[in-house]
Amino acid sequence: MSRQVAAGLLLFAAVLGVSAVRVVTASRGELLRGQALEARGDDDAALLHYRRSAHWYAPGNPYCVDALEALERMALRTEPESPARALSAWRAIHASAVTARWLRQPHPSRLARADRNIARLMSSDPVESLPEIEEADIAAGLQAASERPHVFWVLLVLLGFVVWVGGAFSLALRGIDAEGRVQRASVRVHAAAIVLGWASFLLGLGFA
């Protein structure tokens, strides 16, 4: 049984490692494409690739941070001649930062700057804003969106996933003895854990 547990842990570590490599390499590729396009003067296409790079978030991924910095520089540089492009860049920062939020927000100061500038640009643009919506209202709405998902529901998703998958894995190991007989008591306990974990996982996803 210990060999099976060790094999399961090794498989999990391998999957995690492959996923991390995929995230980092994809983020780097999008960043390099964005830099090349910006160097040629194609800011709109560069913005798209910077946003994609920033969306490939993983703890410790430097290319994600570089992409966010590139978006912020672009927003500041292009605002005098194209407020709409600057607004798109700030929105890309907001979307990427919100997407990256897990148990904590990894880019709090950058997100706050993006939200302030989005509210400012939207309130001053007659196309983007409505007469009855003030800058403070826009900022409050952005802040409310930035606070999702709630940490409690994220933890419930994680706990539900662990209980669900762990219950299934344990059932496969202990539900049948060495002689091939079904251990009914063990099956009932593990089946209950699987159902509870699955329900918690779905509930957390629904409210996160």
mmCIF file with all atom_site columns, C-alpha atoms in Angstrom:
data_model
loop_
_atom_site.group_PDB
_atom_site.id
_atom_site.type_symbol
_atom_site.label_atom_id
_atom_site.label_alt_id
_atom_site.label_comp_id
_atom_site.label_asym_id
_atom_site.label_entity_id
_atom_site.label_seq_id
_atom_site.pdbx_PDB_ins_code
_atom_site.Cartn_x
_atom_site.Cartn_y
_atom_site.Cartn_z
_atom_site.occupancy
_atom_site.B_iso_or_equiv
_atom_site.pdbx_formal_charge
_atom_site.auth_seq_id
_atom_site.auth_comp_id
_atom_site.auth_asym_id
_atom_site.auth_atom_id
_atom_site.pdbx_PDB_model_num
ATOM 1   C CA . MET A 1 1   ? 0.000   0.000   0.000   1.00 0.00 ? 1   MET A CA 1
ATOM 2   C CA . SER A 1 2   ? 2.846   2.381   0.798   1.00 0.00 ? 2   SER A CA 1
ATOM 3   C CA . ARG A 1 3   ? 4.201   1.872   -2.716  1.00 0.00 ? 3   ARG A CA 1
ATOM 4   C CA . GLN A 1 4   ? 0.824   2.773   -4.163  1.00 0.00 ? 4   GLN A CA 1
ATOM 5   C CA . VAL A 1 5   ? 0.649   5.941   -2.076  1.00 0.00 ? 5   VAL A CA 1
ATOM 6   C CA . ALA A 1 6   ? 4.182   6.873   -3.104  1.00 0.00 ? 6   ALA A CA 1
ATOM 7   C CA . ALA A 1 7   ? 3.332   6.243   -6.755  1.00 0.00 ? 7   ALA A CA 1
ATOM 8   C CA . GLY A 1 8   ? 0.237   8.437   -6.423  1.00 0.00 ? 8   GLY A CA 1
ATOM 9   C CA . LEU A 1 9   ? 2.250   11.258  -4.867  1.00 0.00 ? 9   LEU A CA 1
ATOM 10  C CA . LEU A 1 10  ? 4.891   11.013  -7.571  1.00 0.00 ? 10  LEU A CA 1
ATOM 11  C CA . LEU A 1 11  ? 2.226   11.129  -10.266 1.00 0.00 ? 11  LEU A CA 1
ATOM 12  C CA . PHE A 1 12  ? 0.656   14.186  -8.650  1.00 0.00 ? 12  PHE A CA 1
ATOM 13  C CA . ALA A 1 13  ? 4.059   15.914  -8.444  1.00 0.00 ? 13  ALA A CA 1
ATOM 14  C CA . ALA A 1 14  ? 4.753   15.119  -12.088 1.00 0.00 ? 14  ALA A CA 1
ATOM 15  C CA . VAL A 1 15  ? 1.407   16.542  -13.222 1.00 0.00 ? 15  VAL A CA 1
ATOM 16  C CA . LEU A 1 16  ? 1.989   19.651  -11.114 1.00 0.00 ? 16  LEU A CA 1
ATOM 17  C CA . GLY A 1 17  ? 5.464   20.108  -12.571 1.00 0.00 ? 17  GLY A CA 1
ATOM 18  C CA . VAL A 1 18  ? 4.278   19.737  -16.157 1.00 0.00 ? 18  VAL A CA 1
ATOM 19  C CA . SER A 1 19  ? 1.467   22.249  -15.509 1.00 0.00 ? 19  SER A CA 1
ATOM 20  C CA . ALA A 1 20  ? 3.905   24.776  -14.029 1.00 0.00 ? 20  ALA A CA 1
ATOM 21  C CA . VAL A 1 21  ? 6.243   24.458  -17.018 1.00 0.00 ? 21  VAL A CA 1
ATOM 22  C CA . ARG A 1 22  ? 3.299   24.926  -19.375 1.00 0.00 ? 22  ARG A CA 1
ATOM 23  C CA . VAL A 1 23  ? 2.166   28.089  -17.579 1.00 0.00 ? 23  VAL A CA 1
ATOM 24  C CA . VAL A 1 24  ? 5.629   29.666  -17.514 1.00 0.00 ? 24  VAL A CA 1
ATOM 25  C CA . THR A 1 25  ? 6.506   28.851  -21.124 1.00 0.00 ? 25  THR A CA 1
ATOM 26  C CA . ALA A 1 26  ? 3.130   30.075  -22.424 1.00 0.00 ? 26  ALA A CA 1
ATOM 27  C CA . SER A 1 27  ? 3.452   33.308  -20.445 1.00 0.00 ? 27  SER A CA 1
ATOM 28  C CA . ARG A 1 28  ? 6.977   33.881  -21.761 1.00 0.00 ? 28  ARG A CA 1
ATOM 29  C CA . GLY A 1 29  ? 5.928   33.218  -25.358 1.00 0.00 ? 29  GLY A CA 1
ATOM 30  C CA . GLU A 1 30  ? 3.038   35.689  -25.196 1.00 0.00 ? 30  GLU A CA 1
ATOM 31  C CA . LEU A 1 31  ? 5.268   38.305  -23.547 1.00 0.00 ? 31  LEU A CA 1
ATOM 32  C CA . LEU A 1 32  ? 7.917   38.012  -26.267 1.00 0.00 ? 32  LEU A CA 1
ATOM 33  C CA . ARG A 1 33  ? 5.285   38.319  -29.000 1.00 0.00 ? 33  ARG A CA 1
ATOM 34  C CA . GLY A 1 34  ? 3.866   41.387  -27.292 1.00 0.00 ? 34  GLY A CA 1
ATOM 35  C CA . GLN A 1 35  ? 7.292   43.010  -27.025 1.00 0.00 ? 35  GLN A CA 1
ATOM 36  C CA . ALA A 1 36  ? 8.013   42.357  -30.696 1.00 0.00 ? 36  ALA A CA 1
ATOM 37  C CA . LEU A 1 37  ? 4.693   43.849  -31.778 1.00 0.00 ? 37  LEU A CA 1
ATOM 38  C CA . GLU A 1 38  ? 5.105   46.892  -29.552 1.00 0.00 ? 38  GLU A CA 1
ATOM 39  C CA . ALA A 1 39  ? 8.579   47.477  -31.004 1.00 0.00 ? 39  ALA A CA 1
ATOM 40  C CA . ARG A 1 40  ? 6.968   47.564  -34.464 1.00 0.00 ? 40  ARG A CA 1
ATOM 41  C CA . GLY A 1 41  ? 4.402   50.111  -33.277 1.00 0.00 ? 41  GLY A CA 1
ATOM 42  C CA . ASP A 1 42  ? 1.392   47.739  -33.196 1.00 0.00 ? 42  ASP A CA 1
ATOM 43  C CA . ASP A 1 43  ? 0.145   48.608  -29.710 1.00 0.00 ? 43  ASP A CA 1
ATOM 44  C CA . ASP A 1 44  ? -3.284  47.012  -30.098 1.00 0.00 ? 44  ASP A CA 1
ATOM 45  C CA . ALA A 1 45  ? -1.874  43.595  -30.996 1.00 0.00 ? 45  ALA A CA 1
ATOM 46  C CA . ALA A 1 46  ? 0.836   43.928  -28.343 1.00 0.00 ? 46  ALA A CA 1
ATOM 47  C CA . LEU A 1 47  ? -1.794  44.688  -25.713 1.00 0.00 ? 47  LEU A CA 1
ATOM 48  C CA . LEU A 1 48  ? -3.614  41.463  -26.558 1.00 0.00 ? 48  LEU A CA 1
ATOM 49  C CA . HIS A 1 49  ? -0.485  39.346  -26.119 1.00 0.00 ? 49  HIS A CA 1
ATOM 50  C CA . TYR A 1 50  ? 0.537   41.143  -22.925 1.00 0.00 ? 50  TYR A CA 1
ATOM 51  C CA . ARG A 1 51  ? -2.891  40.403  -21.514 1.00 0.00 ? 51  ARG A CA 1
ATOM 52  C CA . ARG A 1 52  ? -2.595  36.723  -22.440 1.00 0.00 ? 52  ARG A CA 1
ATOM 53  C CA . SER A 1 53  ? 0.847   36.567  -20.842 1.00 0.00 ? 53  SER A CA 1
ATOM 54  C CA . ALA A 1 54  ? -0.441  38.144  -17.629 1.00 0.00 ? 54  ALA A CA 1
ATOM 55  C CA . HIS A 1 55  ? -3.330  35.666  -17.510 1.00 0.00 ? 55  HIS A CA 1
ATOM 56  C CA . TRP A 1 56  ? -0.871  32.741  -17.326 1.00 0.00 ? 56  TRP A CA 1
ATOM 57  C CA . TYR A 1 57  ? -0.372  33.310  -13.610 1.00 0.00 ? 57  TYR A CA 1
ATOM 58  C CA . ALA A 1 58  ? 1.570   31.009  -11.317 1.00 0.00 ? 58  ALA A CA 1
ATOM 59  C CA . PRO A 1 59  ? 3.381   31.890  -8.066  1.00 0.00 ? 59  PRO A CA 1
ATOM 60  C CA . GLY A 1 60  ? 6.898   32.970  -8.936  1.00 0.00 ? 60  GLY A CA 1
ATOM 61  C CA . ASN A 1 61  ? 6.230   33.385  -12.672 1.00 0.00 ? 61  ASN A CA 1
ATOM 62  C CA . PRO A 1 62  ? 8.313   36.482  -13.631 1.00 0.00 ? 62  PRO A CA 1
ATOM 63  C CA . TYR A 1 63  ? 6.853   36.802  -17.127 1.00 0.00 ? 63  TYR A CA 1
ATOM 64  C CA . CYS A 1 64  ? 3.382   37.443  -15.751 1.00 0.00 ? 64  CYS A CA 1
ATOM 65  C CA . VAL A 1 65  ? 4.739   40.376  -13.720 1.00 0.00 ? 65  VAL A CA 1
ATOM 66  C CA . ASP A 1 66  ? 6.693   41.677  -16.742 1.00 0.00 ? 66  ASP A CA 1
ATOM 67  C CA . ALA A 1 67  ? 3.492   41.610  -18.810 1.00 0.00 ? 67  ALA A CA 1
ATOM 68  C CA . LEU A 1 68  ? 1.587   43.587  -16.190 1.00 0.00 ? 68  LEU A CA 1
ATOM 69  C CA . GLU A 1 69  ? 4.383   46.156  -16.085 1.00 0.00 ? 69  GLU A CA 1
ATOM 70  C CA . ALA A 1 70  ? 4.316   46.398  -19.889 1.00 0.00 ? 70  ALA A CA 1
ATOM 71  C CA . LEU A 1 71  ? 0.559   46.986  -19.819 1.00 0.00 ? 71  LEU A CA 1
ATOM 72  C CA . GLU A 1 72  ? 0.939   49.737  -17.235 1.00 0.00 ? 72  GLU A CA 1
ATOM 73  C CA . ARG A 1 73  ? 3.675   51.459  -19.242 1.00 0.00 ? 73  ARG A CA 1
ATOM 74  C CA . MET A 1 74  ? 1.531   51.254  -22.351 1.00 0.00 ? 74  MET A CA 1
ATOM 75  C CA . ALA A 1 75  ? -1.448  52.753  -20.534 1.00 0.00 ? 75  ALA A CA 1
ATOM 76  C CA . LEU A 1 76  ? 0.599   55.713  -19.315 1.00 0.00 ? 76  LEU A CA 1
ATOM 77  C CA . ARG A 1 77  ? 2.329   56.222  -22.658 1.00 0.00 ? 77  ARG A CA 1
ATOM 78  C CA . THR A 1 78  ? -0.730  56.064  -24.905 1.00 0.00 ? 78  THR A CA 1
ATOM 79  C CA . GLU A 1 79  ? -3.293  57.920  -22.785 1.00 0.00 ? 79  GLU A CA 1
ATOM 80  C CA . PRO A 1 80  ? -2.557  61.418  -24.189 1.00 0.00 ? 80  PRO A CA 1
ATOM 81  C CA . GLU A 1 81  ? -3.205  60.316  -27.769 1.00 0.00 ? 81  GLU A CA 1
ATOM 82  C CA . SER A 1 82  ? -5.578  57.385  -27.196 1.00 0.00 ? 82  SER A CA 1
ATOM 83  C CA . PRO A 1 83  ? -7.491  57.271  -23.891 1.00 0.00 ? 83  PRO A CA 1
ATOM 84  C CA . ALA A 1 84  ? -9.451  54.294  -25.222 1.00 0.00 ? 84  ALA A CA 1
ATOM 85  C CA . ARG A 1 85  ? -6.285  52.222  -25.618 1.00 0.00 ? 85  ARG A CA 1
ATOM 86  C CA . ALA A 1 86  ? -5.091  53.282  -22.172 1.00 0.00 ? 86  ALA A CA 1
ATOM 87  C CA . LEU A 1 87  ? -8.441  52.204  -20.745 1.00 0.00 ? 87  LEU A CA 1
ATOM 88  C CA . SER A 1 88  ? -8.088  48.817  -22.467 1.00 0.00 ? 88  SER A CA 1
ATOM 89  C CA . ALA A 1 89  ? -4.635  48.379  -20.935 1.00 0.00 ? 89  ALA A CA 1
ATOM 90  C CA . TRP A 1 90  ? -5.858  49.231  -17.434 1.00 0.00 ? 90  TRP A CA 1
ATOM 91  C CA . ARG A 1 91  ? -8.782  46.849  -17.904 1.00 0.00 ? 91  ARG A CA 1
ATOM 92  C CA . ALA A 1 92  ? -6.375  44.107  -18.968 1.00 0.00 ? 92  ALA A CA 1
ATOM 93  C CA . ILE A 1 93  ? -4.434  44.651  -15.737 1.00 0.00 ? 93  ILE A CA 1
ATOM 94  C CA . HIS A 1 94  ? -7.643  44.524  -13.705 1.00 0.00 ? 94  HIS A CA 1
ATOM 95  C CA . ALA A 1 95  ? -8.822  41.312  -15.399 1.00 0.00 ? 95  ALA A CA 1
ATOM 96  C CA . SER A 1 96  ? -5.454  39.600  -15.009 1.00 0.00 ? 96  SER A CA 1
ATOM 97  C CA . ALA A 1 97  ? -5.098  40.565  -11.362 1.00 0.00 ? 97  ALA A CA 1
ATOM 98  C CA . VAL A 1 98  ? -8.631  39.407  -10.521 1.00 0.00 ? 98  VAL A CA 1
ATOM 99  C CA . THR A 1 99  ? -8.062  36.130  -12.362 1.00 0.00 ? 99  THR A CA 1
ATOM 100 C CA . ALA A 1 100 ? -4.855  35.538  -10.402 1.00 0.00 ? 100 ALA A CA 1
ATOM 101 C CA . ARG A 1 101 ? -6.553  36.017  -7.028  1.00 0.00 ? 101 ARG A CA 1
ATOM 102 C CA . TRP A 1 102 ? -6.630  32.845  -4.952  1.00 0.00 ? 102 TRP A CA 1
ATOM 103 C CA . LEU A 1 103 ? -6.258  32.838  -1.168  1.00 0.00 ? 103 LEU A CA 1
ATOM 104 C CA . ARG A 1 104 ? -4.720  36.278  -1.554  1.00 0.00 ? 104 ARG A CA 1
ATOM 105 C CA . GLN A 1 105 ? -4.366  38.956  -4.195  1.00 0.00 ? 105 GLN A CA 1
ATOM 106 C CA . PRO A 1 106 ? -0.823  38.730  -5.625  1.00 0.00 ? 106 PRO A CA 1
ATOM 107 C CA . HIS A 1 107 ? -0.949  42.213  -7.218  1.00 0.00 ? 107 HIS A CA 1
ATOM 108 C CA . PRO A 1 108 ? -2.827  44.459  -4.750  1.00 0.00 ? 108 PRO A CA 1
ATOM 109 C CA . SER A 1 109 ? -1.134  47.792  -5.465  1.00 0.00 ? 109 SER A CA 1
ATOM 110 C CA . ARG A 1 110 ? -1.196  47.268  -9.234  1.00 0.00 ? 110 ARG A CA 1
ATOM 111 C CA . LEU A 1 111 ? -4.878  46.309  -9.107  1.00 0.00 ? 111 LEU A CA 1
ATOM 112 C CA . ALA A 1 112 ? -5.694  49.400  -7.033  1.00 0.00 ? 112 ALA A CA 1
ATOM 113 C CA . ARG A 1 113 ? -3.943  51.666  -9.563  1.00 0.00 ? 113 ARG A CA 1
ATOM 114 C CA . ALA A 1 114 ? -5.754  49.995  -12.440 1.00 0.00 ? 114 ALA A CA 1
ATOM 115 C CA . ASP A 1 115 ? -9.140  50.421  -10.764 1.00 0.00 ? 115 ASP A CA 1
ATOM 116 C CA . ARG A 1 116 ? -8.513  54.104  -10.025 1.00 0.00 ? 116 ARG A CA 1
ATOM 117 C CA . ASN A 1 117 ? -7.526  54.798  -13.613 1.00 0.00 ? 117 ASN A CA 1
ATOM 118 C CA . ILE A 1 118 ? -10.403 52.783  -15.057 1.00 0.00 ? 118 ILE A CA 1
ATOM 119 C CA . ALA A 1 119 ? -12.884 54.758  -12.959 1.00 0.00 ? 119 ALA A CA 1
ATOM 120 C CA . ARG A 1 120 ? -11.225 58.053  -13.928 1.00 0.00 ? 120 ARG A CA 1
ATOM 121 C CA . LEU A 1 121 ? -11.159 57.309  -17.651 1.00 0.00 ? 121 LEU A CA 1
ATOM 122 C CA . MET A 1 122 ? -14.667 55.881  -17.756 1.00 0.00 ? 122 MET A CA 1
ATOM 123 C CA . SER A 1 123 ? -16.168 58.834  -15.877 1.00 0.00 ? 123 SER A CA 1
ATOM 124 C CA . SER A 1 124 ? -14.499 61.323  -18.267 1.00 0.00 ? 124 SER A CA 1
ATOM 125 C CA . ASP A 1 125 ? -15.402 59.480  -21.469 1.00 0.00 ? 125 ASP A CA 1
ATOM 126 C CA . PRO A 1 126 ? -18.968 60.195  -22.706 1.00 0.00 ? 126 PRO A CA 1
ATOM 127 C CA . VAL A 1 127 ? -18.950 56.937  -24.682 1.00 0.00 ? 127 VAL A CA 1
ATOM 128 C CA . GLU A 1 128 ? -17.950 54.747  -21.710 1.00 0.00 ? 128 GLU A CA 1
ATOM 129 C CA . SER A 1 129 ? -19.855 56.437  -18.874 1.00 0.00 ? 129 SER A CA 1
ATOM 130 C CA . LEU A 1 130 ? -23.503 57.131  -18.160 1.00 0.00 ? 130 LEU A CA 1
ATOM 131 C CA . PRO A 1 131 ? -24.613 60.511  -16.824 1.00 0.00 ? 131 PRO A CA 1
ATOM 132 C CA . GLU A 1 132 ? -25.989 59.100  -13.577 1.00 0.00 ? 132 GLU A CA 1
ATOM 133 C CA . ILE A 1 133 ? -22.858 57.065  -12.742 1.00 0.00 ? 133 ILE A CA 1
ATOM 134 C CA . GLU A 1 134 ? -20.116 58.924  -10.901 1.00 0.00 ? 134 GLU A CA 1
ATOM 135 C CA . GLU A 1 135 ? -16.425 58.030  -10.727 1.00 0.00 ? 135 GLU A CA 1
ATOM 136 C CA . ALA A 1 136 ? -16.823 56.867  -7.105  1.00 0.00 ? 136 ALA A CA 1
ATOM 137 C CA . ASP A 1 137 ? -19.625 54.488  -8.126  1.00 0.00 ? 137 ASP A CA 1
ATOM 138 C CA . ILE A 1 138 ? -17.471 52.991  -10.874 1.00 0.00 ? 138 ILE A CA 1
ATOM 139 C CA . ALA A 1 139 ? -14.575 52.573  -8.446  1.00 0.00 ? 139 ALA A CA 1
ATOM 140 C CA . ALA A 1 140 ? -16.862 50.879  -5.887  1.00 0.00 ? 140 ALA A CA 1
ATOM 141 C CA . GLY A 1 141 ? -18.122 48.449  -8.509  1.00 0.00 ? 141 GLY A CA 1
ATOM 142 C CA . LEU A 1 142 ? -14.582 47.580  -9.573  1.00 0.00 ? 142 LEU A CA 1
ATOM 143 C CA . GLN A 1 143 ? -13.553 47.009  -5.969  1.00 0.00 ? 143 GLN A CA 1
ATOM 144 C CA . ALA A 1 144 ? -16.506 44.682  -5.390  1.00 0.00 ? 144 ALA A CA 1
ATOM 145 C CA . ALA A 1 145 ? -15.538 42.677  -8.484  1.00 0.00 ? 145 ALA A CA 1
ATOM 146 C CA . SER A 1 146 ? -11.923 42.547  -7.311  1.00 0.00 ? 146 SER A CA 1
ATOM 147 C CA . GLU A 1 147 ? -12.917 40.930  -4.023  1.00 0.00 ? 147 GLU A CA 1
ATOM 148 C CA . ARG A 1 148 ? -14.221 37.782  -5.699  1.00 0.00 ? 148 ARG A CA 1
ATOM 149 C CA . PRO A 1 149 ? -13.796 34.910  -5.206  1.00 0.00 ? 149 PRO A CA 1
ATOM 150 C CA . HIS A 1 150 ? -14.318 34.904  -1.457  1.00 0.00 ? 150 HIS A CA 1
ATOM 151 C CA . VAL A 1 151 ? -11.617 33.045  0.432   1.00 0.00 ? 151 VAL A CA 1
ATOM 152 C CA . PHE A 1 152 ? -14.161 30.858  2.271   1.00 0.00 ? 152 PHE A CA 1
ATOM 153 C CA . TRP A 1 153 ? -15.588 29.451  -0.955  1.00 0.00 ? 153 TRP A CA 1
ATOM 154 C CA . VAL A 1 154 ? -12.111 28.920  -2.422  1.00 0.00 ? 154 VAL A CA 1
ATOM 155 C CA . LEU A 1 155 ? -11.164 26.915  0.668   1.00 0.00 ? 155 LEU A CA 1
ATOM 156 C CA . LEU A 1 156 ? -14.399 24.936  0.366   1.00 0.00 ? 156 LEU A CA 1
ATOM 157 C CA . VAL A 1 157 ? -13.556 24.089  -3.254  1.00 0.00 ? 157 VAL A CA 1
ATOM 158 C CA . LEU A 1 158 ? -10.087 22.900  -2.237  1.00 0.00 ? 158 LEU A CA 1
ATOM 159 C CA . LEU A 1 159 ? -11.348 20.932  0.746   1.00 0.00 ? 159 LEU A CA 1
ATOM 160 C CA . GLY A 1 160 ? -14.122 19.354  -1.293  1.00 0.00 ? 160 GLY A CA 1
ATOM 161 C CA . PHE A 1 161 ? -11.676 18.346  -4.017  1.00 0.00 ? 161 PHE A CA 1
ATOM 162 C CA . VAL A 1 162 ? -9.261  16.789  -1.508  1.00 0.00 ? 162 VAL A CA 1
ATOM 163 C CA . VAL A 1 163 ? -12.040 14.846  0.262   1.00 0.00 ? 163 VAL A CA 1
ATOM 164 C CA . TRP A 1 164 ? -13.594 13.735  -3.020  1.00 0.00 ? 164 TRP A CA 1
ATOM 165 C CA . VAL A 1 165 ? -10.389 12.571  -4.728  1.00 0.00 ? 165 VAL A CA 1
ATOM 166 C CA . GLY A 1 166 ? -8.857  11.291  -1.502  1.00 0.00 ? 166 GLY A CA 1
ATOM 167 C CA . GLY A 1 167 ? -11.994 9.282   -0.752  1.00 0.00 ? 167 GLY A CA 1
ATOM 168 C CA . ALA A 1 168 ? -11.965 7.727   -4.212  1.00 0.00 ? 168 ALA A CA 1
ATOM 169 C CA . PHE A 1 169 ? -8.257  6.912   -3.972  1.00 0.00 ? 169 PHE A CA 1
ATOM 170 C CA . SER A 1 170 ? -8.650  5.424   -0.511  1.00 0.00 ? 170 SER A CA 1
ATOM 171 C CA . LEU A 1 171 ? -11.668 3.401   -1.637  1.00 0.00 ? 171 LEU A CA 1
ATOM 172 C CA . ALA A 1 172 ? -9.621  1.881   -4.440  1.00 0.00 ? 172 ALA A CA 1
ATOM 173 C CA . LEU A 1 173 ? -6.979  0.852   -1.903  1.00 0.00 ? 173 LEU A CA 1
ATOM 174 C CA . ARG A 1 174 ? -9.179  -0.328  0.978   1.00 0.00 ? 174 ARG A CA 1
ATOM 175 C CA . GLY A 1 175 ? -12.553 -1.182  -0.519  1.00 0.00 ? 175 GLY A CA 1
ATOM 176 C CA . ILE A 1 176 ? -11.402 -4.633  -1.546  1.00 0.00 ? 176 ILE A CA 1
ATOM 177 C CA . ASP A 1 177 ? -9.183  -6.862  0.559   1.00 0.00 ? 177 ASP A CA 1
ATOM 178 C CA . ALA A 1 178 ? -6.264  -9.013  -0.592  1.00 0.00 ? 178 ALA A CA 1
ATOM 179 C CA . GLU A 1 179 ? -8.635  -11.895 -1.400  1.00 0.00 ? 179 GLU A CA 1
ATOM 180 C CA . GLY A 1 180 ? -10.875 -9.783  -3.602  1.00 0.00 ? 180 GLY A CA 1
ATOM 181 C CA . ARG A 1 181 ? -13.750 -9.426  -1.110  1.00 0.00 ? 181 ARG A CA 1
ATOM 182 C CA . VAL A 1 182 ? -15.662 -6.125  -0.957  1.00 0.00 ? 182 VAL A CA 1
ATOM 183 C CA . GLN A 1 183 ? -15.363 -4.439  2.457   1.00 0.00 ? 183 GLN A CA 1
ATOM 184 C CA . ARG A 1 184 ? -18.891 -3.094  2.811   1.00 0.00 ? 184 ARG A CA 1
ATOM 185 C CA . ALA A 1 185 ? -18.216 -0.960  5.870   1.00 0.00 ? 185 ALA A CA 1
ATOM 186 C CA . SER A 1 186 ? -15.225 0.646   4.191   1.00 0.00 ? 186 SER A CA 1
ATOM 187 C CA . VAL A 1 187 ? -17.195 1.193   0.988   1.00 0.00 ? 187 VAL A CA 1
ATOM 188 C CA . ARG A 1 188 ? -19.992 2.989   2.853   1.00 0.00 ? 188 ARG A CA 1
ATOM 189 C CA . VAL A 1 189 ? -17.583 5.315   4.655   1.00 0.00 ? 189 VAL A CA 1
ATOM 190 C CA . HIS A 1 190 ? -15.624 6.146   1.541   1.00 0.00 ? 190 HIS A CA 1
ATOM 191 C CA . ALA A 1 191 ? -18.736 6.562   -0.610  1.00 0.00 ? 191 ALA A CA 1
ATOM 192 C CA . ALA A 1 192 ? -20.063 9.073   1.929   1.00 0.00 ? 192 ALA A CA 1
ATOM 193 C CA . ALA A 1 193 ? -16.752 10.952  1.802   1.00 0.00 ? 193 ALA A CA 1
ATOM 194 C CA . ILE A 1 194 ? -16.829 11.022  -2.000  1.00 0.00 ? 194 ILE A CA 1
ATOM 195 C CA . VAL A 1 195 ? -20.395 12.358  -2.102  1.00 0.00 ? 195 VAL A CA 1
ATOM 196 C CA . LEU A 1 196 ? -19.679 14.960  0.585   1.00 0.00 ? 196 LEU A CA 1
ATOM 197 C CA . GLY A 1 197 ? -16.481 16.079  -1.124  1.00 0.00 ? 197 GLY A CA 1
ATOM 198 C CA . TRP A 1 198 ? -18.156 16.312  -4.521  1.00 0.00 ? 198 TRP A CA 1
ATOM 199 C CA . ALA A 1 199 ? -21.058 18.325  -3.095  1.00 0.00 ? 199 ALA A CA 1
ATOM 200 C CA . SER A 1 200 ? -18.681 20.703  -1.281  1.00 0.00 ? 200 SER A CA 1
ATOM 201 C CA . PHE A 1 201 ? -16.638 21.128  -4.454  1.00 0.00 ? 201 PHE A CA 1
ATOM 202 C CA . LEU A 1 202 ? -19.704 22.070  -6.505  1.00 0.00 ? 202 LEU A CA 1
ATOM 203 C CA . LEU A 1 203 ? -21.056 24.363  -3.783  1.00 0.00 ? 203 LEU A CA 1
ATOM 204 C CA . GLY A 1 204 ? -17.753 26.209  -3.539  1.00 0.00 ? 204 GLY A CA 1
ATOM 205 C CA . LEU A 1 205 ? -17.565 26.628  -7.323  1.00 0.00 ? 205 LEU A CA 1
ATOM 206 C CA . GLY A 1 206 ? -21.097 27.986  -7.360  1.00 0.00 ? 206 GLY A CA 1
ATOM 207 C CA . PHE A 1 207 ? -20.402 30.777  -4.878  1.00 0.00 ? 207 PHE A CA 1
ATOM 208 C CA . ALA A 1 208 ? -16.695 31.483  -5.448  1.00 0.00 ? 208 ALA A CA 1
#
